[in-house]
Amino acid sequence: MIHDKLDINWYQGDNVVEIARELLGNVLCTNIGGQQTKGRIVETEAYAGTNDKACHANGQRKTRRNEIMFAAGGHAYVYLCYGIHHLFNVVTNIEGRADAVLIRAVEPLDGIEAMMHRRGVREINRQLTAGPGMLTAAMGIKTLHNATRLDGDTIWIEEGETSENQQVISTTRIGVSYAREDALKPWRFYIKENPWVSKY
DNA sequence: GTTATGATTTACT
DNA sequence: GTAAATCATAACG
């Protein structure tokens, strides 16, 4: 079965919410530290640039941290949250439009041994990748991978199985209550009844 | 220069 | 159920 890497142009559409939904079922791949890992994306959230109070780039606020969000779609935006967790986003839209999709959970496919080793767990269970900080740890993604191009050979996304049977649920985003009315936007997407979707 | 804080996880009472 | 861990960044002086 051939899986094609998503083309850089794929990321540059102007509807970040739609892209977040379409990312479900595709496969996030990393080749870091000599270990290749792959995981099917089962949960995402859209962050809609300057009009979204939950987005780091809201109100055209451009800083050193979120600078990469203003670049053209197809880059990785990785940053450290709570001093502990690395969060991985896919930058979308064209240069100057700071949209991004947060990858919140994946289902492990390849390199599971490496993931378990990085996470320090012995069994394959939700502890591996069912959460935005967990999946980056499992797949070896660190802040040094910020601004990585997703058409390279370190981090990329492949087309997944055709997902006719997957039912997509949309609901509110998590951990953004500070964003007031924008916290109510139903911009979190996940695959129904998939056991790897994050808790809370 | 200082200080507050978070797109979370984990451990503990 | 609640709280601690832990630090780069952003906002301010």
PDB file of C-alpha atoms (C1' of nucleotides) in Angstrom:
ATOM      1  CA  MET A   1       0.000   0.000   0.000  1.00  0.00           C
ATOM      2  CA  ILE A   2       1.482   3.315  -1.084  1.00  0.00           C
ATOM      3  CA  HIS A   3       1.098   6.268   1.196  1.00  0.00           C
ATOM      4  CA  ASP A   4       1.850   9.630  -0.310  1.00  0.00           C
ATOM      5  CA  LYS A   5       3.348  12.447   1.654  1.00  0.00           C
ATOM      6  CA  LEU A   6       1.031  15.443   1.743  1.00  0.00           C
ATOM      7  CA  ASP A   7       2.236  18.158  -0.606  1.00  0.00           C
ATOM      8  CA  ILE A   8       3.263  21.484   0.856  1.00  0.00           C
ATOM      9  CA  ASN A   9       0.431  23.118  -1.084  1.00  0.00           C
ATOM     10  CA  TRP A  10      -2.095  20.982   0.755  1.00  0.00           C
ATOM     11  CA  TYR A  11      -1.478  22.978   3.914  1.00  0.00           C
ATOM     12  CA  GLN A  12      -1.983  26.364   2.343  1.00  0.00           C
ATOM     13  CA  GLY A  13      -5.762  26.398   2.036  1.00  0.00           C
ATOM     14  CA  ASP A  14      -7.515  29.275   3.758  1.00  0.00           C
ATOM     15  CA  ASN A  15     -10.004  27.303   5.857  1.00  0.00           C
ATOM     16  CA  VAL A  16      -8.113  26.083   8.891  1.00  0.00           C
ATOM     17  CA  VAL A  17     -11.199  24.490  10.406  1.00  0.00           C
ATOM     18  CA  GLU A  18     -11.696  22.337   7.346  1.00  0.00           C
ATOM     19  CA  ILE A  19      -8.037  21.361   7.285  1.00  0.00           C
ATOM     20  CA  ALA A  20      -8.238  20.342  10.940  1.00  0.00           C
ATOM     21  CA  ARG A  21     -11.104  18.028  10.084  1.00  0.00           C
ATOM     22  CA  GLU A  22      -9.355  16.603   7.027  1.00  0.00           C
ATOM     23  CA  LEU A  23      -6.196  15.832   8.968  1.00  0.00           C
ATOM     24  CA  LEU A  24      -8.074  13.175  10.917  1.00  0.00           C
ATOM     25  CA  GLY A  25      -7.108   9.728   9.613  1.00  0.00           C
ATOM     26  CA  ASN A  26      -3.865  10.898   8.057  1.00  0.00           C
ATOM     27  CA  VAL A  27      -0.573   9.681   9.444  1.00  0.00           C
ATOM     28  CA  LEU A  28       1.939  11.806  11.316  1.00  0.00           C
ATOM     29  CA  CYS A  29       5.465  10.514  10.789  1.00  0.00           C
ATOM     30  CA  THR A  30       8.768  11.430  12.396  1.00  0.00           C
ATOM     31  CA  ASN A  31      12.309  10.286  11.832  1.00  0.00           C
ATOM     32  CA  ILE A  32      14.175  11.560  14.870  1.00  0.00           C
ATOM     33  CA  GLY A  33      17.232  10.173  16.610  1.00  0.00           C
ATOM     34  CA  GLY A  34      17.455   7.275  14.203  1.00  0.00           C
ATOM     35  CA  GLN A  35      13.973   6.100  15.129  1.00  0.00           C
ATOM     36  CA  GLN A  36      11.053   6.275  12.760  1.00  0.00           C
ATOM     37  CA  THR A  37       7.594   6.493  14.289  1.00  0.00           C
ATOM     38  CA  LYS A  38       4.171   6.806  12.721  1.00  0.00           C
ATOM     39  CA  GLY A  39       0.787   7.573  14.235  1.00  0.00           C
ATOM     40  CA  ARG A  40      -2.685   7.997  12.799  1.00  0.00           C
ATOM     41  CA  ILE A  41      -4.139  11.386  13.690  1.00  0.00           C
ATOM     42  CA  VAL A  42      -7.356  10.928  15.651  1.00  0.00           C
ATOM     43  CA  GLU A  43      -7.806  14.319  17.332  1.00  0.00           C
ATOM     44  CA  THR A  44      -7.094  17.914  16.247  1.00  0.00           C
ATOM     45  CA  GLU A  45      -8.004  21.486  17.109  1.00  0.00           C
ATOM     46  CA  ALA A  46      -8.100  24.487  14.780  1.00  0.00           C
ATOM     47  CA  TYR A  47      -6.578  27.811  15.794  1.00  0.00           C
ATOM     48  CA  ALA A  48      -7.762  30.553  13.491  1.00  0.00           C
ATOM     49  CA  GLY A  49      -5.047  33.157  13.446  1.00  0.00           C
ATOM     50  CA  THR A  50      -5.700  36.743  14.307  1.00  0.00           C
ATOM     51  CA  ASN A  51      -9.439  36.568  14.921  1.00  0.00           C
ATOM     52  CA  ASP A  52      -9.231  33.787  17.494  1.00  0.00           C
ATOM     53  CA  LYS A  53      -8.563  34.788  21.083  1.00  0.00           C
ATOM     54  CA  ALA A  54      -7.387  31.272  21.883  1.00  0.00           C
ATOM     55  CA  CYS A  55      -4.692  31.493  19.230  1.00  0.00           C
ATOM     56  CA  HIS A  56      -1.233  32.739  20.175  1.00  0.00           C
ATOM     57  CA  ALA A  57      -1.315  35.020  17.142  1.00  0.00           C
ATOM     58  CA  ASN A  58      -4.631  36.694  17.931  1.00  0.00           C
ATOM     59  CA  GLY A  59      -4.871  40.378  17.067  1.00  0.00           C
ATOM     60  CA  GLN A  60      -1.887  40.204  14.695  1.00  0.00           C
ATOM     61  CA  ARG A  61       0.340  39.796  17.742  1.00  0.00           C
ATOM     62  CA  LYS A  62       3.539  38.550  16.227  1.00  0.00           C
ATOM     63  CA  THR A  63       6.251  37.444  18.604  1.00  0.00           C
ATOM     64  CA  ARG A  64       9.394  35.374  18.466  1.00  0.00           C
ATOM     65  CA  ARG A  65       7.522  32.320  19.678  1.00  0.00           C
ATOM     66  CA  ASN A  66       4.671  32.333  17.163  1.00  0.00           C
ATOM     67  CA  GLU A  67       6.597  33.853  14.270  1.00  0.00           C
ATOM     68  CA  ILE A  68       6.420  30.607  12.330  1.00  0.00           C
ATOM     69  CA  MET A  69       2.618  30.751  12.328  1.00  0.00           C
ATOM     70  CA  PHE A  70       2.822  33.730  10.025  1.00  0.00           C
ATOM     71  CA  ALA A  71       4.887  31.814   7.506  1.00  0.00           C
ATOM     72  CA  ALA A  72       3.316  29.828   4.681  1.00  0.00           C
ATOM     73  CA  GLY A  73       1.437  26.643   5.542  1.00  0.00           C
ATOM     74  CA  GLY A  74       3.382  23.412   5.811  1.00  0.00           C
ATOM     75  CA  HIS A  75       5.693  24.234   8.699  1.00  0.00           C
ATOM     76  CA  ALA A  76       5.708  22.774  12.199  1.00  0.00           C
ATOM     77  CA  TYR A  77       4.957  25.044  15.147  1.00  0.00           C
ATOM     78  CA  VAL A  78       6.341  23.463  18.300  1.00  0.00           C
ATOM     79  CA  TYR A  79       6.423  25.208  21.625  1.00  0.00           C
ATOM     80  CA  LEU A  80       6.849  24.422  25.285  1.00  0.00           C
ATOM     81  CA  CYS A  81       3.773  24.622  27.482  1.00  0.00           C
ATOM     82  CA  TYR A  82       3.764  24.652  31.273  1.00  0.00           C
ATOM     83  CA  GLY A  83       7.536  24.331  31.107  1.00  0.00           C
ATOM     84  CA  ILE A  84       7.169  20.611  30.575  1.00  0.00           C
ATOM     85  CA  HIS A  85       5.226  19.670  27.494  1.00  0.00           C
ATOM     86  CA  HIS A  86       5.998  20.147  23.852  1.00  0.00           C
ATOM     87  CA  LEU A  87       2.927  20.830  21.721  1.00  0.00           C
ATOM     88  CA  PHE A  88       2.937  20.174  17.991  1.00  0.00           C
ATOM     89  CA  ASN A  89       0.977  22.252  15.484  1.00  0.00           C
ATOM     90  CA  VAL A  90       0.706  22.251  11.721  1.00  0.00           C
ATOM     91  CA  VAL A  91       0.867  25.758  10.297  1.00  0.00           C
ATOM     92  CA  THR A  92      -1.716  26.335   7.564  1.00  0.00           C
ATOM     93  CA  ASN A  93      -2.813  29.063   5.164  1.00  0.00           C
ATOM     94  CA  ILE A  94      -0.629  31.416   3.167  1.00  0.00           C
ATOM     95  CA  GLU A  95       2.168  33.622   4.424  1.00  0.00           C
ATOM     96  CA  GLY A  96       0.799  36.347   6.666  1.00  0.00           C
ATOM     97  CA  ARG A  97      -2.251  34.337   7.833  1.00  0.00           C
ATOM     98  CA  ALA A  98      -1.358  32.831  11.192  1.00  0.00           C
ATOM     99  CA  ASP A  99      -3.560  29.733  11.240  1.00  0.00           C
ATOM    100  CA  ALA A 100      -2.515  26.428  12.792  1.00  0.00           C
ATOM    101  CA  VAL A 101      -3.877  23.023  13.704  1.00  0.00           C
ATOM    102  CA  LEU A 102      -2.927  21.478  17.032  1.00  0.00           C
ATOM    103  CA  ILE A 103      -2.450  17.714  16.896  1.00  0.00           C
ATOM    104  CA  ARG A 104      -3.932  16.450  20.151  1.00  0.00           C
ATOM    105  CA  ALA A 105      -3.788  12.674  19.810  1.00  0.00           C
ATOM    106  CA  VAL A 106      -2.561   9.919  17.487  1.00  0.00           C
ATOM    107  CA  GLU A 107      -3.002   6.173  17.291  1.00  0.00           C
ATOM    108  CA  PRO A 108       0.419   4.454  17.247  1.00  0.00           C
ATOM    109  CA  LEU A 109       1.163   2.572  14.029  1.00  0.00           C
ATOM    110  CA  ASP A 110       4.922   2.157  13.591  1.00  0.00           C
ATOM    111  CA  GLY A 111       7.898   2.493  15.903  1.00  0.00           C
ATOM    112  CA  ILE A 112       5.805   1.569  18.898  1.00  0.00           C
ATOM    113  CA  GLU A 113       8.825   0.190  20.734  1.00  0.00           C
ATOM    114  CA  ALA A 114      10.539   3.540  20.387  1.00  0.00           C
ATOM    115  CA  MET A 115       7.424   5.343  21.605  1.00  0.00           C
ATOM    116  CA  MET A 116       7.139   3.155  24.665  1.00  0.00           C
ATOM    117  CA  HIS A 117      10.801   3.656  25.439  1.00  0.00           C
ATOM    118  CA  ARG A 118      10.539   7.438  25.126  1.00  0.00           C
ATOM    119  CA  ARG A 119       7.426   7.480  27.299  1.00  0.00           C
ATOM    120  CA  GLY A 120       8.837   5.026  29.804  1.00  0.00           C
ATOM    121  CA  VAL A 121       5.830   2.722  29.705  1.00  0.00           C
ATOM    122  CA  ARG A 122       5.806  -1.043  29.203  1.00  0.00           C
ATOM    123  CA  GLU A 123       2.365  -1.615  27.794  1.00  0.00           C
ATOM    124  CA  ILE A 124       0.564  -0.265  24.785  1.00  0.00           C
ATOM    125  CA  ASN A 125      -2.236   1.810  26.208  1.00  0.00           C
ATOM    126  CA  ARG A 126      -3.633   5.313  26.192  1.00  0.00           C
ATOM    127  CA  GLN A 127      -0.648   6.525  28.195  1.00  0.00           C
ATOM    128  CA  LEU A 128       1.380   6.391  24.991  1.00  0.00           C
ATOM    129  CA  THR A 129      -0.052   9.088  22.744  1.00  0.00           C
ATOM    130  CA  ALA A 130      -3.566  10.098  23.905  1.00  0.00           C
ATOM    131  CA  GLY A 131      -2.810  13.746  24.572  1.00  0.00           C
ATOM    132  CA  PRO A 132      -0.922  16.634  22.954  1.00  0.00           C
ATOM    133  CA  GLY A 133       2.028  16.500  25.344  1.00  0.00           C
ATOM    134  CA  MET A 134       2.189  12.713  25.244  1.00  0.00           C
ATOM    135  CA  LEU A 135       2.325  12.302  21.500  1.00  0.00           C
ATOM    136  CA  THR A 136       5.185  14.740  21.078  1.00  0.00           C
ATOM    137  CA  ALA A 137       7.139  12.908  23.764  1.00  0.00           C
ATOM    138  CA  ALA A 138       6.391   9.542  22.149  1.00  0.00           C
ATOM    139  CA  MET A 139       7.406  10.693  18.691  1.00  0.00           C
ATOM    140  CA  GLY A 140      10.494  12.610  19.785  1.00  0.00           C
ATOM    141  CA  ILE A 141       9.253  16.069  18.819  1.00  0.00           C
ATOM    142  CA  LYS A 142      11.015  18.886  20.679  1.00  0.00           C
ATOM    143  CA  THR A 143      11.127  22.649  20.440  1.00  0.00           C
ATOM    144  CA  LEU A 144      14.185  22.346  18.244  1.00  0.00           C
ATOM    145  CA  HIS A 145      11.813  21.046  15.582  1.00  0.00           C
ATOM    146  CA  ASN A 146       9.954  24.345  15.516  1.00  0.00           C
ATOM    147  CA  ALA A 147       9.806  25.689  11.949  1.00  0.00           C
ATOM    148  CA  THR A 148      10.593  22.294  10.430  1.00  0.00           C
ATOM    149  CA  ARG A 149       9.200  21.996   6.925  1.00  0.00           C
ATOM    150  CA  LEU A 150       6.722  19.172   6.626  1.00  0.00           C
ATOM    151  CA  ASP A 151       7.965  18.205   3.175  1.00  0.00           C
ATOM    152  CA  GLY A 152      11.361  17.197   4.554  1.00  0.00           C
ATOM    153  CA  ASP A 153      12.468  13.866   5.994  1.00  0.00           C
ATOM    154  CA  THR A 154      12.272  14.638   9.724  1.00  0.00           C
ATOM    155  CA  ILE A 155       8.555  15.299  10.250  1.00  0.00           C
ATOM    156  CA  TRP A 156       5.897  14.768   7.634  1.00  0.00           C
ATOM    157  CA  ILE A 157       2.296  13.640   7.147  1.00  0.00           C
ATOM    158  CA  GLU A 158       1.154  10.837   4.862  1.00  0.00           C
ATOM    159  CA  GLU A 159      -2.273  10.234   3.466  1.00  0.00           C
ATOM    160  CA  GLY A 160      -4.068   7.676   5.563  1.00  0.00           C
ATOM    161  CA  GLU A 161      -6.606   5.052   4.664  1.00  0.00           C
ATOM    162  CA  THR A 162      -9.727   6.354   3.051  1.00  0.00           C
ATOM    163  CA  SER A 163     -11.872   7.047   6.030  1.00  0.00           C
ATOM    164  CA  GLU A 164     -15.398   6.404   4.897  1.00  0.00           C
ATOM    165  CA  ASN A 165     -16.255   4.670   8.104  1.00  0.00           C
ATOM    166  CA  GLN A 166     -14.824   7.201  10.472  1.00  0.00           C
ATOM    167  CA  GLN A 167     -17.342   9.428  12.138  1.00  0.00           C
ATOM    168  CA  VAL A 168     -16.047  12.831  13.046  1.00  0.00           C
ATOM    169  CA  ILE A 169     -17.253  14.615  16.146  1.00  0.00           C
ATOM    170  CA  SER A 170     -16.799  18.348  16.531  1.00  0.00           C
ATOM    171  CA  THR A 171     -16.880  20.008  19.917  1.00  0.00           C
ATOM    172  CA  THR A 172     -15.286  22.789  21.922  1.00  0.00           C
ATOM    173  CA  ARG A 173     -11.564  23.102  22.372  1.00  0.00           C
ATOM    174  CA  ILE A 174      -9.772  22.156  25.548  1.00  0.00           C
ATOM    175  CA  GLY A 175      -7.726  24.228  27.955  1.00  0.00           C
ATOM    176  CA  VAL A 176      -8.598  27.586  26.426  1.00  0.00           C
ATOM    177  CA  SER A 177     -11.217  28.888  28.851  1.00  0.00           C
ATOM    178  CA  TYR A 178      -9.186  32.083  29.138  1.00  0.00           C
ATOM    179  CA  ALA A 179     -10.202  32.864  25.547  1.00  0.00           C
ATOM    180  CA  ARG A 180     -13.721  33.766  26.677  1.00  0.00           C
ATOM    181  CA  GLU A 181     -16.268  33.596  23.845  1.00  0.00           C
ATOM    182  CA  ASP A 182     -13.843  31.960  21.463  1.00  0.00           C
ATOM    183  CA  ALA A 183     -13.563  29.035  23.863  1.00  0.00           C
ATOM    184  CA  LEU A 184     -17.064  28.072  22.745  1.00  0.00           C
ATOM    185  CA  LYS A 185     -16.134  27.537  19.113  1.00  0.00           C
ATOM    186  CA  PRO A 186     -16.603  23.881  18.080  1.00  0.00           C
ATOM    187  CA  TRP A 187     -13.161  23.609  16.564  1.00  0.00           C
ATOM    188  CA  ARG A 188     -11.989  20.415  18.175  1.00  0.00           C
ATOM    189  CA  PHE A 189     -12.377  17.351  15.984  1.00  0.00           C
ATOM    190  CA  TYR A 190     -11.927  13.703  16.808  1.00  0.00           C
ATOM    191  CA  ILE A 191     -12.810  10.291  15.438  1.00  0.00           C
ATOM    192  CA  LYS A 192     -15.811   8.843  17.189  1.00  0.00           C
ATOM    193  CA  GLU A 193     -15.180   5.930  19.515  1.00  0.00           C
ATOM    194  CA  ASN A 194     -11.479   5.846  18.815  1.00  0.00           C
ATOM    195  CA  PRO A 195      -9.771   4.735  22.040  1.00  0.00           C
ATOM    196  CA  TRP A 196      -6.754   6.981  21.466  1.00  0.00           C
ATOM    197  CA  VAL A 197      -8.658  10.251  21.722  1.00  0.00           C
ATOM    198  CA  SER A 198      -7.489  12.231  24.749  1.00  0.00           C
ATOM    199  CA  LYS A 199      -9.445  12.114  27.985  1.00  0.00           C
ATOM    200  CA  TYR A 200     -10.938  15.282  29.482  1.00  0.00           C
TER     201      TYR A 200
ATOM    202  C1'  DG B   1      16.287  43.783  34.898  1.00  0.00           C
ATOM    203  C1'  DT B   2      11.626  41.267  37.160  1.00  0.00           C
ATOM    204  C1'  DT B   3       7.297  38.726  37.224  1.00  0.00           C
ATOM    205  C1'  DA B   4       3.205  36.187  35.785  1.00  0.00           C
ATOM    206  C1'  DT B   5       1.440  32.405  33.327  1.00  0.00           C
ATOM    207  C1'  DG B   6       0.121  28.583  30.345  1.00  0.00           C
ATOM    208  C1'  DA B   7      -3.331  24.950  23.621  1.00  0.00           C
ATOM    209  C1'  DT B   8      -0.753  19.714  30.218  1.00  0.00           C
ATOM    210  C1'  DT B   9       0.446  15.595  32.686  1.00  0.00           C
ATOM    211  C1'  DT B  10       1.174  13.231  36.715  1.00  0.00           C
ATOM    212  C1'  DA B  11       1.170  12.311  41.425  1.00  0.00           C
ATOM    213  C1'  DC B  12      -0.878  12.689  45.512  1.00  0.00           C
ATOM    214  C1'  DT B  13      -4.632  13.597  49.528  1.00  0.00           C
TER     215       DT B  13
ATOM    216  C1'  DG C   1     -11.156  15.118  43.778  1.00  0.00           C
ATOM    217  C1'  DT C   2      -6.842  18.805  44.058  1.00  0.00           C
ATOM    218  C1'  DA C   3      -2.101  20.383  43.447  1.00  0.00           C
ATOM    219  C1'  DA C   4       2.621  20.274  42.022  1.00  0.00           C
ATOM    220  C1'  DA C   5       5.996  20.158  38.477  1.00  0.00           C
ATOM    221  C1'  DT C   6       8.879  23.534  35.748  1.00  0.00           C
ATOM    222  C1'  DC C   7      10.581  27.023  32.216  1.00  0.00           C
ATOM    223  C1'  DA C   8      10.475  29.759  27.945  1.00  0.00           C
ATOM    224  C1'  DT C   9       8.090  33.501  26.631  1.00  0.00           C
ATOM    225  C1'  DA C  10       5.658  37.862  27.064  1.00  0.00           C
ATOM    226  C1'  DA C  11       4.616  41.931  29.327  1.00  0.00           C
ATOM    227  C1'  DC C  12       6.068  45.321  32.154  1.00  0.00           C
ATOM    228  C1'  DG C  13       9.375  48.626  34.705  1.00  0.00           C
TER     229       DG C  13
END
